[in-house]
XYZ file of C-alpha atoms in Angstrom:
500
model
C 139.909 119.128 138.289
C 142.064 117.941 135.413
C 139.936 115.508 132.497
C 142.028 113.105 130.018
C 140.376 110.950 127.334
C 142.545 108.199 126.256
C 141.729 105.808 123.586
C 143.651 103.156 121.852
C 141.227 101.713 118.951
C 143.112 101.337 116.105
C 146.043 98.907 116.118
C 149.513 100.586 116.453
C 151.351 99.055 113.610
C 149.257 100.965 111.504
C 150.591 103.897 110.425
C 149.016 107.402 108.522
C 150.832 106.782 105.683
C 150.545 103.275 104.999
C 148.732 104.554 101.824
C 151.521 105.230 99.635
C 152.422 102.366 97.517
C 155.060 102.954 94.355
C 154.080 105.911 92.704
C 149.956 105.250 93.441
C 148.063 105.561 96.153
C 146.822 102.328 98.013
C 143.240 100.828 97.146
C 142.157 101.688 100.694
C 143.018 105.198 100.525
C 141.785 105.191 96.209
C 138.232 104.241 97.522
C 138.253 107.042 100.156
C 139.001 109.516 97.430
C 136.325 108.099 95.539
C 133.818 108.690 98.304
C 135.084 112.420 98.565
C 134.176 112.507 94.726
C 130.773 111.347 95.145
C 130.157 113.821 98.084
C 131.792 116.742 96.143
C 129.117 115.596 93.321
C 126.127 115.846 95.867
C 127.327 119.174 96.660
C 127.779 119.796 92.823
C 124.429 118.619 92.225
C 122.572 121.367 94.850
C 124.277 124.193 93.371
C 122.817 123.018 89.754
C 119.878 122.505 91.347
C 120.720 126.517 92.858
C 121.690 127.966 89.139
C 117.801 126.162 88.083
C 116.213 127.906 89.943
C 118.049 131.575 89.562
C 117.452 131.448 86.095
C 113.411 130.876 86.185
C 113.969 133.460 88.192
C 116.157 136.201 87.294
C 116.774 134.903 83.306
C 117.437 138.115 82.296
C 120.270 139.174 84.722
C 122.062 135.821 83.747
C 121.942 136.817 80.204
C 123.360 140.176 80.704
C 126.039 138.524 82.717
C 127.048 136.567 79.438
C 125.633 133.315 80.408
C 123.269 131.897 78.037
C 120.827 129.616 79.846
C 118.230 127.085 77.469
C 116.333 125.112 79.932
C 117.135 122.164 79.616
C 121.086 121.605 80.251
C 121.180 122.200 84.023
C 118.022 119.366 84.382
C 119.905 117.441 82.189
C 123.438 117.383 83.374
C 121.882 117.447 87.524
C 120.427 114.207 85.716
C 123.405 112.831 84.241
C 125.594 113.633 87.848
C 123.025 111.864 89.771
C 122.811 108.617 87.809
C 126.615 108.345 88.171
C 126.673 109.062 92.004
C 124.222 105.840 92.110
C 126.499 103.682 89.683
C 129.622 104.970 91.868
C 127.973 104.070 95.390
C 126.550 100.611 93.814
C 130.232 100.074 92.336
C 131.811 100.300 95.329
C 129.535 99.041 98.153
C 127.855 96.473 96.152
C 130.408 94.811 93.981
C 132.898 92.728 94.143
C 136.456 94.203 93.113
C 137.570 92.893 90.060
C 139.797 93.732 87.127
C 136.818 95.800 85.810
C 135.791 97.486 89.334
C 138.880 98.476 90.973
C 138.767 101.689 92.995
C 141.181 103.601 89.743
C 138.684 102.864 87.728
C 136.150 103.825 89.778
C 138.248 107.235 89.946
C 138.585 107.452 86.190
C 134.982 106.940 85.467
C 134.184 109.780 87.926
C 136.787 112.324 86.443
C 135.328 111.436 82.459
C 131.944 112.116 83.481
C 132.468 115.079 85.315
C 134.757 116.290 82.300
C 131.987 115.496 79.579
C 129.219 117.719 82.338
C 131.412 120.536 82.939
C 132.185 120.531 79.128
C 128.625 121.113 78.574
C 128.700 123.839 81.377
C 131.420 125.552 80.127
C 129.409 125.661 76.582
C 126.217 126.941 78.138
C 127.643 129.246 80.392
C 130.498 130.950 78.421
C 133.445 129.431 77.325
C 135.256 132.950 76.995
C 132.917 135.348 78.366
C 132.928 133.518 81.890
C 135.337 131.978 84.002
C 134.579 128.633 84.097
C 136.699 126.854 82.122
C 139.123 127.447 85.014
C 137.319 124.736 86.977
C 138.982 122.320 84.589
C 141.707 123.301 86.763
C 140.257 121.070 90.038
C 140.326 117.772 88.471
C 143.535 118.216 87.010
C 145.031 118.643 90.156
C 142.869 116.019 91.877
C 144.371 113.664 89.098
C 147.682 114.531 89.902
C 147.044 113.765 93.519
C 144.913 110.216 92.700
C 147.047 109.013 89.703
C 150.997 108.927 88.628
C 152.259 111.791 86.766
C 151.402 109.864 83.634
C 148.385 109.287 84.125
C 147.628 112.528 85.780
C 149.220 114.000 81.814
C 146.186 112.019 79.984
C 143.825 113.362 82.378
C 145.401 117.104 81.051
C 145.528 116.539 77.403
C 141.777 115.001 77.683
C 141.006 118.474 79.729
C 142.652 120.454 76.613
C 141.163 118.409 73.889
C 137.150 118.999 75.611
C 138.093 122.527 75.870
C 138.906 123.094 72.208
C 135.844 120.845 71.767
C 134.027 123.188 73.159
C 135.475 126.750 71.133
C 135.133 124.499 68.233
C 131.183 123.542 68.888
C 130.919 127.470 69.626
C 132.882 128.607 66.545
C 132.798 125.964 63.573
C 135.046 127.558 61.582
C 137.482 128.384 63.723
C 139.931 125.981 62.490
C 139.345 126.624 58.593
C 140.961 129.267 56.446
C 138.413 131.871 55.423
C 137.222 131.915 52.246
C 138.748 135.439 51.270
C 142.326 133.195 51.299
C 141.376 130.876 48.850
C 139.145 133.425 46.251
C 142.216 135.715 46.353
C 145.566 136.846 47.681
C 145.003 140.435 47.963
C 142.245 140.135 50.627
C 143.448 139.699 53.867
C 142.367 136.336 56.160
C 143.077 137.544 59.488
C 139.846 137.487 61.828
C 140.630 139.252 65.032
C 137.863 137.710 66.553
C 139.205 134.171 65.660
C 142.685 135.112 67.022
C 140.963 135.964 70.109
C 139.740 132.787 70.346
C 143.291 130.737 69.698
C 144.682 132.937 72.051
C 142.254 132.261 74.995
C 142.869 128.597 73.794
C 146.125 128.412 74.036
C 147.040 130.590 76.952
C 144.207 128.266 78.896
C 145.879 124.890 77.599
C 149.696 126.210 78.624
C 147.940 127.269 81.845
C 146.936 123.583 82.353
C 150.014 121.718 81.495
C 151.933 124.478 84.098
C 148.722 123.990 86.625
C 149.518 119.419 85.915
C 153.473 120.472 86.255
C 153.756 121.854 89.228
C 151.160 119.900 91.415
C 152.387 116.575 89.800
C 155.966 117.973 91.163
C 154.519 118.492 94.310
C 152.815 115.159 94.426
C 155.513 113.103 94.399
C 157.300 114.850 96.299
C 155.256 114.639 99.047
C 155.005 110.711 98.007
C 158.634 110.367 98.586
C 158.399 111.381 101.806
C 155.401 109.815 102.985
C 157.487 107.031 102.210
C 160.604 107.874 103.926
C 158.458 108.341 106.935
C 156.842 104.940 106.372
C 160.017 103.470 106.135
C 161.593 105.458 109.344
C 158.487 104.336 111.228
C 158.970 100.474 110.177
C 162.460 101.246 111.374
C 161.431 102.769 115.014
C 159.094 99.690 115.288
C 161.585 97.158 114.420
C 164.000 99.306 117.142
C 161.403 99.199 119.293
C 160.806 95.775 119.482
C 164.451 95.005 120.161
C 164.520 97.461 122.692
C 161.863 95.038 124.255
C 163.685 91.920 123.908
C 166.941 92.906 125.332
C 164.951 94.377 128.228
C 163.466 91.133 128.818
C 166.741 89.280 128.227
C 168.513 91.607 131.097
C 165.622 90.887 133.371
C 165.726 87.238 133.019
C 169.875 87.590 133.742
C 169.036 89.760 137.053
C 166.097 87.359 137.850
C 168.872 84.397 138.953
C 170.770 85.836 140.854
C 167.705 88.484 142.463
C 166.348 85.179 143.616
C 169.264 83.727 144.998
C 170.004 86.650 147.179
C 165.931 87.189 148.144
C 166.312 83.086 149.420
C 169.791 83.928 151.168
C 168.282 86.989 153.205
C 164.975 84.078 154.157
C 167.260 82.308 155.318
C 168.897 84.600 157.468
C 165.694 85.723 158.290
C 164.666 82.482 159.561
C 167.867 82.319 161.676
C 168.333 79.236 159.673
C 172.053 80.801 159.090
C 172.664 81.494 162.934
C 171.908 84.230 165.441
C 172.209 87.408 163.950
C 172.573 91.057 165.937
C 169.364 93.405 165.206
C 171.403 96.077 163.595
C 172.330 92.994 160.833
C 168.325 92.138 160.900
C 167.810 95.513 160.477
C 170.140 95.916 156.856
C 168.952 92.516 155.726
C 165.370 93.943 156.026
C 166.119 96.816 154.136
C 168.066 94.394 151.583
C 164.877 92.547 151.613
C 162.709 95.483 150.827
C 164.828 96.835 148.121
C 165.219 93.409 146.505
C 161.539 93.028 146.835
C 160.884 96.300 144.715
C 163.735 95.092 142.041
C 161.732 91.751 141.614
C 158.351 93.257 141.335
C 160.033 95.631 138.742
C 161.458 92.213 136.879
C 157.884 90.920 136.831
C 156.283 93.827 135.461
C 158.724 94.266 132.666
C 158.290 90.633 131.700
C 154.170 91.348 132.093
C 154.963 94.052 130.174
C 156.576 92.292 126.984
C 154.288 89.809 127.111
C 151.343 91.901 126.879
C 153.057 93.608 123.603
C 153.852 89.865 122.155
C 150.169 89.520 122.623
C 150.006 92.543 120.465
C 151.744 91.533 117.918
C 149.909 88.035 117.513
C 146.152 86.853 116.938
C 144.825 86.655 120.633
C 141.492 84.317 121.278
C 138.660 86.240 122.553
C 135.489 85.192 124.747
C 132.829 86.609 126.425
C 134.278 88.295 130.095
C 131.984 88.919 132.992
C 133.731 91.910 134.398
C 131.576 91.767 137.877
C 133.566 88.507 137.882
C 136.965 90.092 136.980
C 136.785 92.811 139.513
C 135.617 90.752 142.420
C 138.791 88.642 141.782
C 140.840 91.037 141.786
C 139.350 92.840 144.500
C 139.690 89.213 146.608
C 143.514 89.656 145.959
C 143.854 92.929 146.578
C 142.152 92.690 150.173
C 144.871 92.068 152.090
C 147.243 95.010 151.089
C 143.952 97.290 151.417
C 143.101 95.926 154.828
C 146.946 96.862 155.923
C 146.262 100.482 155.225
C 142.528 100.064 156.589
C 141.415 100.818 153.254
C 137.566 100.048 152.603
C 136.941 98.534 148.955
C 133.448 99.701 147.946
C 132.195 97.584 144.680
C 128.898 98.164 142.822
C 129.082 97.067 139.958
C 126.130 95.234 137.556
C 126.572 92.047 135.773
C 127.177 92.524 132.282
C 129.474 90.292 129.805
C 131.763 91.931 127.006
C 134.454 90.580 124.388
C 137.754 90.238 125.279
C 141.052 88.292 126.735
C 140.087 87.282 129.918
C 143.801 87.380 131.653
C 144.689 90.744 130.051
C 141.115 92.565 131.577
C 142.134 90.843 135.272
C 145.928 92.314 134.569
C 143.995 95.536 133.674
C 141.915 95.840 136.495
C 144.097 94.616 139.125
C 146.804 97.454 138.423
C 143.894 100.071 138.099
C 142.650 99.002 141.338
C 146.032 98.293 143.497
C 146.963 102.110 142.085
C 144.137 103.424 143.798
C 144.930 101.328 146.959
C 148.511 102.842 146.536
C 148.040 106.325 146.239
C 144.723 106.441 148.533
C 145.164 108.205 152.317
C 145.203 105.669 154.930
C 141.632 105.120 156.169
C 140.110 106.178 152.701
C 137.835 104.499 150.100
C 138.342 102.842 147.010
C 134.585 103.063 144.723
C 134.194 101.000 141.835
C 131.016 101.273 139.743
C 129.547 101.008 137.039
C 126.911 102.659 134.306
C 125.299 101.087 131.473
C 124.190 103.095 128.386
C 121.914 100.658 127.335
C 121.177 102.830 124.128
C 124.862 102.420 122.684
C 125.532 99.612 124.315
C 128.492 101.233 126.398
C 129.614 100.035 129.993
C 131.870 103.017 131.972
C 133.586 100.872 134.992
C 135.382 103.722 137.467
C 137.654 103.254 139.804
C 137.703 106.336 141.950
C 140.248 107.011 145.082
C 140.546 109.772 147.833
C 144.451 110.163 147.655
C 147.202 112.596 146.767
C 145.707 112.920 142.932
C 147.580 114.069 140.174
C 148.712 117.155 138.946
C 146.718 118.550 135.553
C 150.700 118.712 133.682
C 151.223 115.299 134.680
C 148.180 113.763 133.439
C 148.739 113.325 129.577
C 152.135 111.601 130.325
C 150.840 108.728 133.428
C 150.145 105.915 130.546
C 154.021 106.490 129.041
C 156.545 103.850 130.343
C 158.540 104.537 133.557
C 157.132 108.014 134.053
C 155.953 108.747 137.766
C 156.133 112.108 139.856
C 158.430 112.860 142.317
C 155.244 113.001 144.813
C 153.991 109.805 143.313
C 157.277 108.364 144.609
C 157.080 109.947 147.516
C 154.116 108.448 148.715
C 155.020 104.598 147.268
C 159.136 104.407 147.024
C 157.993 100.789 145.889
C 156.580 102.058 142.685
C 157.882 100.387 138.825
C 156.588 103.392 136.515
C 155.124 100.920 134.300
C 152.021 99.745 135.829
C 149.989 102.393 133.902
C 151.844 101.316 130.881
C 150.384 97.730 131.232
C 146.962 99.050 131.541
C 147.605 100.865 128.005
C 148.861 98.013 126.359
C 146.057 95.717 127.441
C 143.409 98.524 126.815
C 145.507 98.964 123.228
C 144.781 94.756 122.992
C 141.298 94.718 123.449
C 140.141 98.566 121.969
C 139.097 100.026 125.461
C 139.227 103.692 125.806
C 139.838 105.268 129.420
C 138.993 108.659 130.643
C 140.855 109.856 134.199
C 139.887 112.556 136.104
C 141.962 113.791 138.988
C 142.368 116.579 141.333
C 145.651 116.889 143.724
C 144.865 116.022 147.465
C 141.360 114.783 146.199
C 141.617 112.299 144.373
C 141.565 110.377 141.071
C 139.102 108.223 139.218
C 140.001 105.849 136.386
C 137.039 104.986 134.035
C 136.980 102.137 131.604
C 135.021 102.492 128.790
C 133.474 99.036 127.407
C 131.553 98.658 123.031
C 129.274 96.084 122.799
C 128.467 95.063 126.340
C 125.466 92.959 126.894
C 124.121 91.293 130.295
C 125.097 87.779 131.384
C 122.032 85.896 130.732
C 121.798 87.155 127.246
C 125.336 86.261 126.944
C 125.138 82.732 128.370
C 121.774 82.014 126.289
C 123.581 83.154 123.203
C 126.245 80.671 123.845
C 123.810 77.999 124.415
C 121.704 78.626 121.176
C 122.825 76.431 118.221
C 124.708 78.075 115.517
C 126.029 80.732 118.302
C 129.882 81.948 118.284
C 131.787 79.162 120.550
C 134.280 80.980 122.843
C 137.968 80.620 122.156
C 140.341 80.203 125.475
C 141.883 83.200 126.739
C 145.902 83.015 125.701
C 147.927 81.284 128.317
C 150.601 83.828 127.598
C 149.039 86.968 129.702
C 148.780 85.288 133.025
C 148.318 87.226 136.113
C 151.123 88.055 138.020
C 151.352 90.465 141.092
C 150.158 94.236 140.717
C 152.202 97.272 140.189
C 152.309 100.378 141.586
């Protein structure tokens, strides 16, 4: 048996990298960053807490190692890291964004602080002896990936100026001329030990401008195209939506004259025209039946568009009572089941959820008249439901004993106009866009649906509802004072007949 999940939560104009804004990144996407910071500091923050205890421990094998430990920096600077994680979280939960609490600065607080610690790291643990003034490395390139390239250069030269902080804390006089220079000429004032220490300096500082080079490079490069992409996607979209009005501008030409020829053939039909032969009654019902597929193609294209309009524009929400929806549709449905003897089995429990009224009967009734469709004569169509009263989840399925789909075929039944060539076999009356309506309404009200289907078996379509409470809360909650007022559903979904 083939499983797909679908799920359509997020909106679809939004796009991954809707971020990028000039040469900075987007306050959304600065504040995120932030976050990682914080965690990254928590993590941080254990491994001093690690390095503590090691050196009560083994004290000795750190100072053979070259790292001189005093017992009170790691304490201190754990300290120091967790007091800012606090002021970070507070800053940007708590507080209002302003001027002086803007996610940069948040950013730029965070990178100081965590400069200043692992300044004091870097002095306790070995500023030559060690590696670890090549962790100065990670926030330059983190800067170069938050910041511009300027600002990403101040966040270097502040890296270079700790560091020779630092050699100059460890060596005091490693900037001044010995005294042998100025008692006398003949003595010579070259200290190979000071040399040693210039040269770390400086090959560590031209490592860090290279290090700020070359990521800053790469970071707006990879800018540039984010935005290219951005602006090909805005492109597709605004494609894409002309695409959709032309299509509904052709089927409102073919609609005319569709229904001037359907009321011709009635009234041939009707013998309103004259006696006609049978062979004649026989091509005018086939002309019939064709032009009876071509307009139910017309109205699904139209449902179609205005399901995406819909989309595109605020939509009022109320509370649904989907026992409600389905038995309606289910009351319409009847007759087309009861041609093909088809029993409709419901069980479902009364429970309310938030949503457009007319887009969850559009929804249902195309879920339901596809499992009438593809169902066996004589079968069952099931629909039930479960409650997860825990996360507040409903799971409506829809489940038919028909031809099923094949496991290839299922990760491409939501995309417009696709059907199989067995679907079509079994319902030549079939649109390829009836699924496609379901998406956009599940897309409309942040549904997800799972389908499960085996060929020759069957299929079952589940609709999973958030936030679902019973009816009698639901109508109490509307009664109470001061309770959320439901909004009409928008006129501009309407139901119209369902597609195969």
């Amino acid at each position: 048996m083939a499983i797909a999940e679908f799920s359509w939560g997020e909106s679809r104009s939004r796009f991954a990298f809707s971020g990028v804004t000039g040469s900075k990144l987007s306050d959304e996407v600065l504040i995120g960053n932030a976050r990682w910071f914080i965690i990254f500091r928590w993590g941080v923050i254990g491994i001093l807490i690690l390095f503590q205890i090691v050196a009560v421990i083994a004290s000795d094998t750190l100072t053979e190692a070259g790292i001189t430990h005093q017992q009170g920096w790691p304490l201190a600077i754990t300290l120091v890291l967790c007091i800012a994680n606090i002021v970070c979280i507070y800053a940007l939960d708590s507080r209002r964004q302003s001027s002086y609490n803007s996610p940069s600065i948040n950013i730029w607080a965070q990178i100081i602080i965590d400069l200043l610690c692992l300044s004091v790291v870097v002095h306790y643990v070995g500023s030559i002896a060690t590696p670890a003034p090549f962790f100065y490395v990670l926030h330059i390139a983190l800067s170069c990936i938050f910041f511009s390239a300027m600002e990403s250069l101040i966040v270097t030269i502040l890296v270079c100026i700790m560091y020779a902080i630092v050699l100059v804390i460890e060596t005091p006089l490693l900037f001044l001329s010995p005294q042998s220079v100025l008692i006398g000429s003949g003595t010579s004032g070259i200290n190979p030990h000071k040399i040693d220490i210039l040269s770390w300096m400086f090959t560590l500082d031209v490592l860090f401008v290279i290090v700020w080079y070359v990521v800053s490079r790469l970071a707006i490069v990879v800018r540039t195209r984010e935005r290219q992409l951005l602006d090909a996607y805005e492109q597709i979209s605004r494609a894409q939506v002309e695409k959709d009005r032309y299509a509904v501008l052709m089927t409102h030409q073919l609609k005319a004259p569709l229904d001037a020829i359907r009321s011709k053939i009635n009234l041939i039909k009707g013998d309103y025209c004259g006696e006609v032969s049978p062979e004649i009654k026989d091509v005018i019902a086939k002309i019939d039946y064709r032009a009876s597929g071509m307009a139910g193609l017309i109205l699904d294209v139209l449902k179609l568009e205005r399901l995406k309009a819909a989309a595109r524009s605020e939509n009022a929400r109320e509370h649904v009572n989907i026992e409600a929806v389905i038995r309606k549709c289910v009351d319409k449905l009847h007759p087309i089941a009861n041609s093909r003897h088809i029993d409709i089995k419901v069980s479902v429990e009364d429970f309310v959820v938030e949503g457009i009224r007319n887009q969850l009967e559009i929804l249902f009734e195309n879920i339901i008249s596809n499992a009438i469709a593809y169902s066996y004569d004589g079968a069952s169509v099931e629909i039930a439901s479960i409650i997860d009263r825990q996360s507040l989840s409903t799971m409506v399925t829809v489940t038919d004993h028909g031809i099923g789909i094949g496991e290839k075929d299922l990760p491409h039944i939501f995309d417009e106009y696709f059907y199989t060539p067995r679907a079509v076999l079994h319902n030549r009356t079939s649109s390829g866009i009836g699924l496609s309506i379901v998406k956009t309404v599940a897309e409309n009200n942040k549904l997800q649906i799972k389908v499960s289907s085996e060929p020759n078996k069957g299929t079952a379509f589940s609709v999973v509802f958030q936030g679902e409470k019973s009816a009698s809360v639901a109508e109490k909650g509307v009664q109470e004072p001061g309770s959320p007022v439901a909004h009409p559903a928008s006129p501009q979904a309407g139901s119209l007949e369902p597609t195969g």
